[in-house]
Coordinates of C-alpha atoms and ligand atoms in Angstrom, one line a residue:
D1 CA -98.5 -14.9 -42.3
F2 CA -97.8 -15.8 -38.3
P3 CA -98.2 -19.3 -37.4
P4 CA -101.0 -20.1 -35.1
G5 CA -100.3 -19.0 -31.5
Y6 CA -98.6 -15.9 -32.6
E7 CA -101.9 -14.4 -34.3
G8 CA -101.1 -12.0 -31.7
Y9 CA -98.4 -10.4 -33.7
H10 CA -99.1 -7.5 -36.5
N11 CA -97.9 -8.4 -39.9
L12 CA -97.0 -5.7 -42.2
D13 CA -100.5 -4.8 -43.1
E14 CA -102.5 -5.3 -40.2
M15 CA -98.8 -2.7 -38.4
N16 CA -99.8 -0.3 -40.8
A17 CA -103.6 -0.6 -40.6
E18 CA -103.0 -0.2 -36.8
L19 CA -101.7 2.9 -37.4
D20 CA -104.1 4.1 -40.0
T21 CA -106.7 3.5 -36.8
V22 CA -104.3 5.3 -34.4
V23 CA -104.5 8.8 -36.8
K24 CA -108.3 8.2 -37.4
D25 CA -109.3 7.8 -34.2
H26 CA -106.9 11.2 -33.0
P27 CA -106.3 13.5 -36.1
D28 CA -105.5 16.1 -33.8
I29 CA -102.3 14.4 -32.0
A30 CA -101.3 12.0 -34.5
S31 CA -100.4 11.8 -38.1
K32 CA -99.2 9.2 -40.2
S33 CA -96.3 9.5 -42.9
S34 CA -93.4 7.6 -45.1
I35 CA -90.0 8.1 -44.3
G36 CA -89.2 6.2 -47.1
K37 CA -89.3 3.0 -49.4
S38 CA -87.3 -0.6 -48.5
F39 CA -85.6 -2.3 -51.0
E40 CA -88.5 -4.1 -52.1
G41 CA -90.1 -1.4 -52.5
R42 CA -92.3 -1.3 -49.4
D43 CA -93.2 2.3 -47.3
I44 CA -91.0 2.4 -44.3
P45 CA -94.0 4.3 -42.0
V46 CA -93.5 6.9 -39.3
L47 CA -96.1 7.9 -37.0
K48 CA -96.0 11.1 -34.8
I49 CA -97.6 12.0 -32.0
S50 CA -98.3 15.2 -30.3
D51 CA -100.3 18.0 -30.0
N52 CA -100.7 21.2 -32.8
V53 CA -99.5 17.6 -34.3
G54 CA -99.5 19.2 -38.1
Q55 CA -97.0 22.2 -36.5
D56 CA -93.6 21.5 -35.9
E57 CA -93.2 23.2 -33.2
D58 CA -90.3 24.3 -31.0
E59 CA -90.7 21.4 -28.3
P60 CA -87.9 18.2 -27.6
E61 CA -88.5 15.3 -30.4
V62 CA -88.1 12.0 -29.2
L63 CA -87.7 8.7 -31.5
F64 CA -88.7 5.2 -31.1
N65 CA -87.2 2.8 -33.8
C66 CA -88.4 -1.2 -33.9
N67 CA -87.7 -4.0 -36.1
Q68 CA -84.2 -3.5 -37.9
H69 CA -83.7 -7.3 -37.4
A70 CA -86.7 -8.9 -38.7
R71 CA -87.1 -11.7 -36.9
E72 CA -87.1 -9.3 -34.0
H73 CA -90.9 -8.9 -33.9
L74 CA -91.6 -7.9 -30.4
T75 CA -90.1 -4.9 -30.7
T76 CA -93.0 -4.0 -33.7
E77 CA -95.1 -4.8 -30.9
M78 CA -93.3 -2.4 -28.7
C79 CA -93.8 0.1 -31.2
L80 CA -97.6 -0.5 -31.2
R81 CA -97.8 0.1 -27.9
I82 CA -96.5 3.2 -26.9
A83 CA -98.4 4.3 -30.4
N84 CA -101.2 3.0 -28.3
R85 CA -100.7 4.5 -25.1
F86 CA -99.7 8.3 -25.8
T87 CA -103.1 9.2 -27.8
D88 CA -105.8 6.7 -26.0
E89 CA -104.3 7.5 -23.3
Y90 CA -103.9 11.4 -24.1
A91 CA -107.7 12.1 -22.8
N92 CA -107.3 10.3 -18.6
D93 CA -103.6 10.4 -17.5
Q94 CA -101.8 13.9 -17.2
A95 CA -98.5 12.7 -17.2
V96 CA -99.4 10.8 -21.2
K97 CA -100.7 14.5 -21.7
D98 CA -98.0 16.3 -20.4
A99 CA -96.2 14.2 -23.1
V100 CA -97.4 14.9 -25.5
D101 CA -98.4 18.5 -25.0
N102 CA -94.2 19.1 -24.3
R103 CA -92.7 16.7 -26.9
E104 CA -92.6 15.5 -30.5
I105 CA -92.9 12.2 -30.3
W106 CA -91.8 10.2 -33.9
I107 CA -92.6 5.8 -34.0
I108 CA -91.3 3.3 -36.9
P109 CA -92.7 0.4 -35.9
V110 CA -90.9 -1.8 -38.5
V111 CA -87.3 -0.3 -40.2
N112 CA -87.3 -3.7 -42.2
P113 CA -90.2 -4.2 -43.6
D114 CA -88.9 -6.7 -46.9
G115 CA -87.2 -8.9 -43.9
S116 CA -89.9 -9.0 -41.5
S117 CA -92.3 -9.7 -44.1
Y118 CA -90.1 -12.3 -45.6
D119 CA -89.6 -14.0 -42.1
V120 CA -93.4 -14.6 -41.7
E121 CA -94.7 -15.0 -45.5
S122 CA -94.4 -18.7 -45.5
G123 CA -96.1 -19.7 -42.4
Q124 CA -92.9 -20.8 -41.1
F125 CA -90.3 -18.9 -39.2
Q126 CA -87.3 -18.3 -41.4
G127 CA -84.9 -17.3 -38.5
W128 CA -84.5 -14.1 -40.7
R129 CA -82.1 -11.0 -39.5
K130 CA -81.1 -8.8 -42.5
N131 CA -82.8 -6.9 -45.1
R132 CA -83.5 -9.1 -48.4
Q133 CA -81.0 -6.9 -50.3
D134 CA -78.8 -9.7 -52.2
A135 CA -77.3 -12.4 -49.7
G136 CA -78.8 -9.2 -47.0
T137 CA -77.0 -6.8 -45.2
D138 CA -77.4 -6.4 -41.3
L139 CA -79.3 -2.7 -41.1
N140 CA -77.6 -2.3 -37.5
R141 CA -74.2 -2.8 -39.2
N142 CA -74.5 -0.5 -42.3
W143 CA -75.1 3.2 -40.6
G144 CA -72.4 5.6 -41.2
Y145 CA -70.4 6.6 -38.0
K146 CA -67.3 4.5 -38.3
W147 CA -68.3 2.3 -40.8
G148 CA -66.8 -1.1 -41.1
C149 CA -63.7 0.3 -38.7
C150 CA -63.6 -2.8 -36.0
G151 CA -63.9 -5.8 -36.7
G152 CA -67.7 -5.3 -35.2
S153 CA -69.0 -6.8 -38.5
D154 CA -68.8 -9.4 -41.3
D155 CA -67.3 -8.4 -44.8
D156 CA -68.9 -11.8 -46.1
P157 CA -72.5 -11.4 -47.5
N158 CA -73.3 -14.4 -46.2
G159 CA -72.9 -13.7 -42.8
E160 CA -75.1 -12.7 -40.3
T161 CA -73.6 -9.6 -39.8
Y162 CA -72.7 -8.1 -43.4
R163 CA -72.1 -4.6 -43.1
G164 CA -72.8 -4.2 -47.0
T165 CA -71.2 -2.9 -50.0
A166 CA -70.5 0.8 -48.7
E167 CA -72.0 2.9 -45.3
W168 CA -75.8 2.9 -46.1
S169 CA -75.9 0.7 -49.1
A170 CA -79.4 -0.1 -47.8
P171 CA -82.1 2.1 -48.5
E172 CA -83.8 1.5 -45.6
T173 CA -81.1 2.8 -43.3
A174 CA -80.3 5.6 -45.5
A175 CA -83.9 6.8 -45.1
M176 CA -83.4 6.7 -41.6
R177 CA -80.3 8.9 -42.1
D178 CA -82.3 11.0 -44.2
F179 CA -85.5 11.7 -41.8
I180 CA -82.8 12.0 -38.5
D181 CA -81.0 14.5 -40.7
S182 CA -84.1 15.9 -41.7
R183 CA -85.0 16.8 -37.9
V184 CA -81.8 18.8 -38.0
V185 CA -83.8 22.6 -37.7
G186 CA -81.8 25.8 -37.4
G187 CA -78.6 23.9 -37.8
A188 CA -79.5 22.1 -34.1
Q189 CA -81.2 18.5 -34.3
Q190 CA -84.7 18.4 -32.7
I191 CA -84.4 14.9 -31.8
K192 CA -82.7 15.0 -28.0
A193 CA -82.9 11.0 -27.1
A194 CA -84.1 7.6 -28.6
I195 CA -84.4 3.7 -28.2
D196 CA -83.7 1.4 -31.0
W197 CA -86.0 -1.5 -30.2
H198 CA -84.4 -5.2 -30.7
T199 CA -85.0 -8.9 -29.2
Y200 CA -83.7 -10.6 -27.0
S201 CA -81.7 -10.8 -23.6
E202 CA -82.8 -8.4 -21.3
L203 CA -80.4 -5.2 -21.9
V204 CA -80.8 -1.4 -22.1
L205 CA -77.5 -0.7 -24.6
W206 CA -75.8 2.5 -24.7
P207 CA -72.8 3.9 -27.5
M208 CA -70.2 3.5 -28.2
G209 CA -70.2 0.0 -29.5
H210 CA -67.5 0.3 -31.9
T211 CA -64.7 0.3 -29.1
S212 CA -65.1 -0.5 -25.2
D213 CA -63.3 2.3 -24.5
D214 CA -65.8 4.6 -22.1
V215 CA -64.2 7.8 -23.4
T216 CA -63.4 8.3 -27.2
E217 CA -62.9 11.4 -29.7
D218 CA -67.0 11.6 -29.5
M219 CA -67.7 10.9 -25.4
T220 CA -66.7 12.7 -22.9
Q221 CA -66.8 10.9 -19.6
E222 CA -69.1 13.7 -18.4
E223 CA -71.4 12.0 -21.5
Y224 CA -70.6 9.1 -20.8
D225 CA -71.7 9.4 -17.0
R226 CA -75.3 10.4 -18.3
F227 CA -75.7 7.5 -20.4
A228 CA -75.0 5.1 -17.6
R229 CA -76.8 7.0 -15.0
V230 CA -80.0 7.3 -17.3
G231 CA -79.6 3.5 -18.3
G232 CA -79.6 2.7 -15.1
E233 CA -82.6 4.5 -14.1
M234 CA -84.7 2.8 -17.0
A235 CA -83.2 -0.5 -16.6
Q236 CA -84.1 -0.4 -12.4
T237 CA -87.9 -0.6 -13.9
N238 CA -88.0 -2.8 -15.6
G239 CA -85.5 -5.5 -14.8
Y240 CA -83.6 -5.3 -17.5
T241 CA -79.5 -5.4 -17.2
P242 CA -77.9 -1.9 -17.7
Q243 CA -74.6 -1.6 -20.0
Q244 CA -72.2 -0.1 -22.9
S245 CA -73.3 -2.0 -26.0
S246 CA -69.5 -2.9 -26.4
D247 CA -70.0 -4.8 -23.4
L248 CA -71.9 -7.5 -25.2
Y249 CA -69.5 -7.2 -28.5
V250 CA -67.7 -4.7 -30.7
T251 CA -70.1 -3.3 -33.3
D252 CA -69.6 -0.9 -35.8
G253 CA -72.0 0.9 -38.1
D254 CA -74.7 0.4 -35.5
S255 CA -77.0 2.8 -35.3
L256 CA -75.9 4.3 -32.1
D257 CA -72.6 5.2 -32.5
W258 CA -74.5 6.9 -35.7
M259 CA -77.1 8.8 -33.7
W260 CA -75.0 10.0 -30.7
G261 CA -71.5 10.5 -32.8
Q262 CA -73.4 12.3 -35.4
H263 CA -76.0 14.0 -33.6
K264 CA -75.0 13.6 -30.2
I265 CA -78.6 12.4 -29.5
L266 CA -78.9 10.3 -26.3
A267 CA -79.7 7.1 -28.1
Y268 CA -80.2 3.3 -26.8
T269 CA -80.6 0.0 -27.3
F270 CA -83.2 -1.9 -25.5
E271 CA -83.1 -6.3 -25.5
M272 CA -86.9 -7.4 -24.6
Y273 CA -87.5 -10.0 -23.5
P274 CA -86.8 -13.3 -22.9
A275 CA -83.4 -13.2 -20.9
N276 CA -82.2 -16.1 -22.9
G277 CA -84.3 -18.1 -24.7
G278 CA -81.6 -21.4 -26.2
G279 CA -80.9 -19.9 -29.5
I280 CA -83.3 -19.3 -32.3
D281 CA -86.6 -19.7 -30.1
G282 CA -86.2 -16.7 -27.9
F283 CA -86.4 -14.6 -31.2
Y284 CA -90.1 -16.1 -31.2
P285 CA -91.8 -15.8 -28.1
P286 CA -95.9 -16.8 -27.9
D287 CA -98.3 -13.9 -28.5
D288 CA -99.5 -14.2 -25.0
V289 CA -96.8 -12.6 -23.8
I290 CA -97.2 -9.6 -25.7
A291 CA -99.2 -7.3 -23.5
K292 CA -96.8 -8.1 -20.5
E293 CA -93.2 -7.5 -22.3
T294 CA -94.4 -4.3 -23.8
A295 CA -96.0 -3.1 -21.0
R296 CA -92.7 -3.8 -18.5
N297 CA -91.4 -0.9 -20.4
D298 CA -94.1 1.8 -20.2
A299 CA -91.7 3.7 -16.8
A300 CA -88.3 3.5 -19.4
V301 CA -90.2 5.2 -22.0
D302 CA -91.6 7.5 -19.7
I303 CA -87.9 8.3 -18.3
L304 CA -86.5 8.5 -21.9
I305 CA -89.2 11.0 -23.0
R306 CA -88.4 13.3 -20.1
E307 CA -84.8 13.1 -20.0
A308 CA -85.6 14.7 -23.9
G309 CA -86.4 18.0 -22.0
A310 CA -83.3 17.8 -20.0
Ligands
LIG401 N1 -80.4 -7.6 -31.6 S1 -79.0 -8.6 -31.9 O1 -79.5 -9.6 -31.3 O2 -78.7 -8.2 -33.3 N2 -78.3 -7.8 -30.9 C1 -77.7 -6.2 -31.6 C2 -77.2 -5.7 -30.0 C3 -76.2 -4.1 -30.4 C4 -77.9 -3.0 -30.4 C5 -77.5 -1.7 -30.9 C6 -76.1 -1.4 -31.0 C7 -74.9 -2.3 -30.5 C8 -75.1 -3.6 -30.6 C9 -77.2 -6.3 -32.5 O3 -77.1 -6.1 -33.5 O4 -75.9 -6.8 -32.9
LIG402 CA1 -96.5 19.9 -30.2
LIG403 CA1 -90.4 20.3 -33.7
LIG404 CA1 -96.8 22.0 -27.5
LIG405 ZN1 -81.7 -6.9 -33.2

């Protein structure tokens, strides 16, 4: 479990219990299911929030996914903040009610349950990033858009950005693919916008990651400009720095390139608090920052949900 000073973070059992409580307290607007299993056989839960939650309604869909990278535990707290806010506030916040009544919101708090569990189970942080398949695959280099194309990942299994043996070789990314693919209804992808949450550096990132070019075969100038405009709006509200993800460094097989390249989902990564933390310690802020550093993103989340209907 998490060490002393970190009790406020949810381990896997606590995360699942939290989702169950949300559904129990709000059965008409929340439901829980699984998108599949991790390498070690753990469920990867997904929460759906919407009016008439048991129906697939013709409403723009939005995806928030967290904890692709095991040690980035603050992101799980971000996903749980979204889950709680859009259910608890439904009755008394008109903006929240409008969002829930006119969107279908999907929340995946832990994409990498094996890695996340391994990172804390000894009671001492392991600084682990990858999944727990063999020497570990970096899930954010294993997605299937131009996988391994561009020097943005490692072919050494011991490397921190090891891309895996093939695109989708990690069960966790394959489960994400299958879930997102399943949201194509009548030939149209229903998920219009997404945030893939990471830590740390306080950045709002948009595709493409595999090249530093703004315009590519899969991104027009207009589409790039929309990413930048909305990214700038969101960064305005949380004080993060907005930029193309490749401005940070080139990546291939990352989530954003596939979500946009394959499905034209307006997909961002938020790198959360701290701005800089001096190496490994930056991944482990004490639990007394959770409330502030998750609420800090409420307005950006609202912008993304609005934008899904644009
Ligand atoms: N969270 S992080 O420190 O690993 N940074 C991310 C940054 C990132 C996120 C999304 C697309 C490209 C790059 C990474 O996967 O390297
Ligand atoms: Ca609905
Ligand atoms: Ca729908
Ligand atoms: Ca509705
Ligand atoms: Zn990350």
